[in-house]
Amino acid sequence: MPDGILPDALLEPIRARAAGYDRDNSFFNEDLRELAAAGYLKIFVPESDGGAGLGLAGAAALQKRLAAAAPATALAVNMHLVWTGVARILAARGDDSLQFVLDEAGRGEIFAFGISEPGNDSMLFDSGTLAEPLEGGGYRFTGRKIFTSLSPAWTRLGIFGKDQTAREGDGELVFGFIGRDAPGHETLSDWNTLGMRASQSNTTLLQGVVAPPERIFRKLPVGPNQDALIFAIFACFETLLAAVYTGIGERALNLAVEAAKGRTSAKNGGRSLSQLPDIRWKIADAAMALDGIQAQLSSVANDVDALVDHGAQWFPKFVGLKVRATENARTMVDTAIRVSGGSAYFNGSELERLYRDVLAGIFHPSNDESAHATVANAWLGPLEN
């Protein structure tokens, strides 16, 4: 399935452009244009509407393959796929509140994820963005969103903020979409980072932009909750992130194998490094790590598609998958660099770029501390006051 939707003829030009985007700190315009033309942005859209009708497992397999060629491209495309995937997951559970997302994605709209805020470690459970209710049901949003991947290209931005007047003064979180042509928002040109440069995840300023009533799709209490929207966002965001970083790890392993077979050791009679026990151990260790995370990724994604009920264990599964995938990928890239030798240290080598790209995994939610707290709470119960 991944080969048919993302064939080598499409993938190899994307791979060839990745280094240039990184060097120039430029957006992946050509990649996006070709992926859109191939229908890649519609993989969650039903076949009846011109899409591929895939579930989360199929999308994760494709994103892993794309990330092995161009990590920053895959990471940015993730944000569009998160919203379309959320709509797909909700629809499968009888909730059509985001059907318009699938409809508009089928017509070529590009969605982005405007959720992260500076200093907000509560993520989906609180917001520093002001959501001001308007007559008729719309909302005016004012705030600052960071890491807005696809900044140069999105046509629909999913955002949320807090209506501080709702729920008897406790506040209410309001989720909605704005269009690119809506007045009252600004994209800063502030993406100059160590890695994942082509994603152009610039800061977005919401300066009183209005989401119309028909694009307000959820209102939730402040604080953790088990709403289906939160489940769907966690399922897509964490699983597709894990797929991207697993793809990076797999590419690093392949590069390590190539290096081990291509390099020789003079002090060992000119034999290939692939014949040295220490090198073989390193590569075997990386391969076992890849096997483990691939199995976990497939299991979680397939369970989401199959509507398996893991109850309170779902969120630990999502965050545990994300942390293991990103940490595994970092270890595998490091192993590949050690096996490949000093050439990997030079600016412009693929492993040098992967080394910078893979570090971004540290910063995506859920971070290491938050994930461990989630898992500990699930197994041990909450901390006592």
C-alpha positions as MATLAB code, in Angstrom:
seq = 'MPDGILPDALLEPIRARAAGYDRDNSFFNEDLRELAAAGYLKIFVPESDGGAGLGLAGAAALQKRLAAAAPATALAVNMHLVWTGVARILAARGDDSLQFVLDEAGRGEIFAFGISEPGNDSMLFDSGTLAEPLEGGGYRFTGRKIFTSLSPAWTRLGIFGKDQTAREGDGELVFGFIGRDAPGHETLSDWNTLGMRASQSNTTLLQGVVAPPERIFRKLPVGPNQDALIFAIFACFETLLAAVYTGIGERALNLAVEAAKGRTSAKNGGRSLSQLPDIRWKIADAAMALDGIQAQLSSVANDVDALVDHGAQWFPKFVGLKVRATENARTMVDTAIRVSGGSAYFNGSELERLYRDVLAGIFHPSNDESAHATVANAWLGPLEN';
ca = [
       0.000    0.000    0.000;
       2.651    2.642    0.828;
       4.529    1.848   -2.396;
       1.408    2.396   -4.477;
       0.454    5.741   -2.927;
       4.015    6.984   -2.435;
       6.006    5.352   -5.256;
       9.728    5.766   -5.777;
       9.051    8.035   -8.765;
       7.436   10.538   -6.393;
       9.680    9.872   -3.403;
      13.133   10.147   -4.951;
      12.788   13.771   -6.175;
      11.551   14.644   -2.685;
      14.623   12.980   -1.201;
      16.867   14.858   -3.621;
      15.449   18.254   -2.627;
      15.661   17.768    1.148;
      19.254   18.948    1.539;
      18.614   22.144   -0.441;
      15.564   23.089    1.608;
      17.593   22.544    4.766;
      20.571   24.551    3.498;
      18.431   27.484    2.370;
      15.997   27.347    5.293;
      13.201   27.344    2.732;
       9.724   25.838    2.603;
       9.160   22.599    0.669;
       6.982   24.153   -2.023;
       7.849   21.654   -4.752;
       7.345   18.670   -2.445;
       3.961   19.941   -1.315;
       2.823   20.641   -4.855;
       3.773   17.147   -6.027;
       2.310   15.419   -2.969;
      -0.959   17.320   -3.381;
      -1.124   16.476   -7.077;
      -0.632   12.798   -6.239;
      -3.532   12.906   -3.762;
      -1.301   12.382   -0.735;
      -3.053   15.075    1.306;
      -6.321   13.153    0.837;
      -5.247    9.798    2.256;
      -7.811   10.066    5.098;
     -10.560   11.332    2.774;
     -13.108    8.636    1.813;
     -12.687    7.041   -1.590;
     -16.175    8.252   -2.506;
     -14.866   11.822   -2.213;
     -11.682   11.241   -4.193;
      -9.401   10.193   -1.357;
      -7.615    6.981   -0.422;
      -9.897    6.144    2.512;
      -7.013    5.019    4.710;
      -7.058    4.584    8.448;
      -4.372    5.599   10.917;
      -2.263    2.483   10.317;
      -2.039    3.157    6.588;
      -1.233    6.822    7.116;
       1.478    5.968    9.652;
       3.103    3.540    7.201;
       3.147    6.226    4.523;
       4.513    8.911    6.832;
       7.294    6.604    7.953;
       8.250    6.106    4.312;
       8.079    9.836    3.534;
      10.135   10.737    6.607;
      12.921    8.378    5.572;
      13.312   10.557    2.471;
      12.565   14.046    3.816;
      11.955   14.367    7.570;
      10.958   18.048    7.596;
       8.504   17.551    4.746;
       6.909   14.621    6.546;
       6.746   16.466    9.862;
       4.955   19.432    8.329;
       2.546   17.265    6.329;
       1.742   15.562    9.643;
      -0.103   18.672   10.774;
      -2.524   18.517    7.854;
      -2.941   14.798    8.399;
      -3.632   15.310   12.107;
      -6.788   17.294   11.375;
      -7.989   15.047    8.567;
      -7.145   12.015   10.697;
      -9.057   13.451   13.658;
     -12.077   13.923   11.409;
     -11.710   10.318   10.201;
     -11.439    8.913   13.751;
     -14.418   10.914   14.996;
     -16.546    9.881   12.025;
     -15.721    6.225   12.654;
     -17.119    6.693   16.159;
     -20.315    8.366   15.016;
     -19.223   11.992   15.435;
     -19.572   14.055   12.248;
     -18.597   17.407   13.799;
     -15.507   17.606   11.567;
     -17.016   16.203    8.395;
     -16.395   19.571    6.776;
     -12.642   19.008    7.268;
     -12.763   15.861    5.131;
     -15.004   17.594    2.600;
     -12.690   20.580    2.255;
      -9.531   18.462    2.229;
     -11.115   16.555   -0.634;
     -11.424   19.872   -2.482;
      -7.750   20.720   -1.932;
      -7.739   22.802    1.253;
      -4.599   22.516    3.411;
      -5.021   22.348    7.177;
      -2.515   23.350    9.845;
      -2.337   22.936   13.599;
      -2.399   26.199   15.579;
      -2.507   24.821   19.112;
       0.916   25.238   20.800;
       1.494   28.404   22.831;
       4.587   29.748   24.575;
       4.638   28.786   28.232;
       1.504   26.642   28.043;
       2.542   23.223   29.322;
      -1.121   22.230   29.749;
      -1.399   21.989   25.960;
      -4.969   20.945   25.040;
      -6.285   21.408   28.563;
      -5.839   25.168   28.923;
      -5.027   28.138   26.726;
      -3.502   31.575   27.002;
      -5.354   32.674   23.863;
      -8.453   34.768   24.458;
     -11.644   33.515   22.793;
     -14.223   36.291   22.855;
     -17.818   35.212   22.084;
     -19.634   37.177   19.388;
     -23.293   37.604   18.645;
     -24.436   34.785   16.409;
     -22.056   32.118   17.749;
     -18.689   33.063   16.310;
     -15.570   33.841   18.345;
     -12.782   36.389   18.132;
      -9.353   34.944   18.965;
      -6.380   36.902   20.280;
      -3.117   35.227   21.199;
       0.176   33.765   20.045;
       0.621   30.310   18.517;
       4.044   28.772   18.039;
       5.401   25.926   15.893;
       2.743   26.449   13.221;
       4.044   24.034   10.597;
       2.948   24.651    6.993;
       2.916   28.400    7.749;
       3.453   29.481    4.123;
       0.804   27.174    2.690;
      -2.131   26.476    5.000;
      -5.573   27.594    3.939;
      -7.338   26.448    7.125;
      -5.837   26.833   10.600;
      -7.262   24.906   13.542;
      -6.988   26.955   16.741;
      -8.338   27.103   20.258;
      -8.604   29.663   23.021;
     -10.317   30.267   26.360;
     -13.618   32.039   26.833;
     -13.039   33.402   30.308;
     -16.697   34.356   30.768;
     -18.146   30.881   30.286;
     -18.995   28.101   32.752;
     -19.719   30.456   35.632;
     -16.357   32.139   35.342;
     -14.198   28.998   35.252;
     -13.619   29.458   31.553;
     -14.288   27.266   28.559;
     -11.968   26.075   25.811;
     -13.279   26.894   22.336;
     -12.015   25.069   19.225;
     -12.488   26.400   15.710;
     -10.969   26.995   12.279;
     -10.024   30.206   10.529;
      -9.407   30.732    6.837;
      -6.249   32.179    5.359;
      -8.201   35.098    3.924;
      -9.708   36.085    7.283;
      -8.350   39.406    8.597;
      -6.683   39.579   11.983;
      -3.782   37.127   11.870;
      -0.097   37.426   11.014;
       2.607   34.873   10.280;
       6.065   35.855   11.508;
       9.221   34.866    9.631;
      10.982   33.554   12.729;
      11.771   29.934   11.819;
      15.571   29.710   11.881;
      16.248   26.508   13.751;
      18.799   23.757   14.178;
      16.761   21.198   12.263;
      13.421   20.457   10.597;
      14.004   23.707    8.741;
      11.843   23.053    5.678;
       8.745   22.716    7.870;
       8.778   26.522    8.313;
       6.875   26.238   11.584;
       6.618   29.962   12.135;
       4.850   31.817   14.922;
       1.259   32.877   14.225;
      -0.192   35.984   15.845;
      -3.955   35.959   16.292;
      -4.954   39.605   16.377;
      -8.706   39.433   16.780;
      -9.281   36.961   13.960;
     -12.836   35.631   13.802;
     -13.861   32.001   13.471;
     -17.448   31.970   12.162;
     -20.101   29.971   14.017;
     -20.119   27.160   11.470;
     -16.381   26.618   12.130;
     -16.664   26.421   15.932;
     -16.706   22.686   16.491;
     -16.029   22.063   20.203;
     -16.370   23.707   23.608;
     -14.764   21.909   26.530;
     -14.116   22.632   30.209;
     -10.638   23.686   31.228;
      -8.564   20.762   32.436;
      -8.083   17.120   31.423;
     -11.118   15.332   30.055;
     -12.061   12.253   28.059;
     -13.855   13.987   25.195;
     -13.656   12.161   21.867;
     -11.912   15.156   20.274;
      -9.055   14.969   22.795;
      -8.741   11.236   22.193;
      -8.663   11.736   18.425;
      -6.056   14.520   18.572;
      -3.788   12.468   20.843;
      -4.249    9.401   18.648;
      -3.294   11.179   15.425;
      -0.687   13.594   16.750;
       1.335   11.098   18.788;
       1.022    8.181   16.364;
       1.949   10.171   13.273;
       4.851   11.813   15.124;
       6.059    8.353   16.084;
       5.817    7.329   12.428;
       7.965   10.257   11.283;
      10.713    9.585   13.800;
      10.601    5.853   13.149;
      11.187    6.689    9.484;
      14.231    8.765   10.452;
      15.556    5.890   12.546;
      15.035    3.406    9.734;
      16.880    5.647    7.282;
      19.754    6.030    9.738;
      20.004    2.262   10.107;
      20.145    1.808    6.328;
      22.890    4.420    6.088;
      24.804    2.645    8.864;
      24.570   -0.649    6.985;
      25.834    1.003    3.793;
      28.730    2.579    5.678;
      29.674   -0.665    7.426;
      29.774   -2.513    4.119;
      31.601    0.266    2.285;
      34.298    1.140    4.844;
      37.403   -0.964    5.474;
      39.799   -1.278    8.388;
      43.543   -1.275    7.652;
      44.471   -2.685   11.045;
      42.130   -5.606   10.402;
      43.666   -6.616    7.107;
      41.548   -4.333    4.964;
      38.366   -6.170    5.876;
      35.003   -4.473    5.632;
      33.756   -2.929    8.864;
      30.737   -5.171    8.498;
      33.018   -8.047    9.531;
      34.055   -6.457   12.832;
      32.201   -7.768   15.913;
      31.786   -4.352   17.552;
      30.239   -2.831   14.428;
      27.972   -5.827   13.936;
      26.784   -5.514   17.537;
      25.968   -1.822   17.090;
      23.942   -2.426   13.947;
      22.179   -5.428   15.433;
      21.241   -3.348   18.475;
      19.792   -0.616   16.248;
      17.890   -3.189   14.169;
      16.322   -4.690   17.292;
      15.244   -1.237   18.426;
      13.659   -0.604   15.029;
      11.784   -3.917   15.122;
      10.392   -3.071   18.540;
       9.125    0.397   17.702;
       7.678   -0.710   14.360;
       5.642   -3.361   16.135;
       4.434   -0.868   18.742;
       3.546    1.715   16.095;
       1.586   -0.817   14.064;
      -0.219   -2.172   17.122;
      -1.377    1.218   18.403;
      -2.480    2.468   14.976;
      -4.356   -0.736   14.146;
      -6.137   -0.681   17.503;
      -7.338    2.866   16.828;
      -8.670    1.794   13.438;
     -10.343   -1.286   14.927;
     -12.110    0.777   17.624;
     -10.412   -1.233   20.372;
     -11.335    0.044   23.836;
      -8.222    0.399   25.998;
     -10.079    2.701   28.387;
      -7.791    4.672   30.673;
      -4.731    3.021   29.123;
      -5.180    4.757   25.759;
      -3.340    7.949   26.677;
      -0.359    6.106   28.211;
      -0.154    4.080   25.007;
      -0.097    7.217   22.845;
       2.495    9.141   24.844;
       4.609    6.044   25.457;
       4.717    5.371   21.720;
       5.795    8.935   20.967;
       8.586    8.952   23.572;
       9.931    5.545   22.603;
       9.891    6.412   18.891;
      11.707    9.724   19.290;
      14.274    8.363   21.741;
      14.881    5.274   19.597;
      15.396    7.456   16.557;
      17.962    9.611   18.358;
      19.871    6.501   19.425;
      19.776    5.024   15.928;
      21.039    8.210   14.300;
      23.835    8.366   16.856;
      24.738    4.743   16.102;
      24.791    5.443   12.372;
      27.155    8.365   12.879;
      29.498    6.268   15.011;
      29.553    3.528   12.378;
      29.948    5.954    9.470;
      32.922    7.790   10.922;
      34.130   11.358   10.491;
      32.431   11.955    7.134;
      29.090   12.185    8.937;
      30.397   15.163   10.911;
      30.763   17.326    7.807;
      28.152   19.963    7.086;
      25.876   18.778    4.278;
      26.064   15.049    4.872;
      22.716   13.295    5.215;
      23.534   11.956    8.658;
      24.557   15.420    9.820;
      21.105   16.646    8.756;
      19.331   13.684   10.358;
      21.259   14.348   13.567;
      19.827   17.874   13.678;
      16.353   16.874   12.540;
      15.939   14.074   15.048;
      16.582   16.416   17.982;
      13.230   18.092   17.327;
      11.568   15.013   18.777;
      12.525   16.219   22.249;
      10.277   19.249   21.953;
       7.069   17.788   20.546;
       4.328   17.078   23.048;
       4.083   14.972   25.009;
       7.558   15.644   26.346;
       9.452   13.100   28.400;
       8.338   14.458   31.776;
       4.668   14.765   30.817;
       4.581   11.317   29.237;
       6.092    9.632   32.285;
       3.601   11.416   34.539;
       0.734   10.192   32.356;
       1.938    6.596   32.437;
       2.670    6.704   36.179;
      -0.820    8.054   36.898;
      -2.386    5.275   34.855;
      -0.525    2.538   36.705;
      -0.092    4.016   40.191;
      -2.920    6.501   40.456;
      -2.530   10.266   40.879;
      -0.157   11.860   43.344;
      -1.644   12.430   46.781;
      -2.221   16.028   47.822;
];
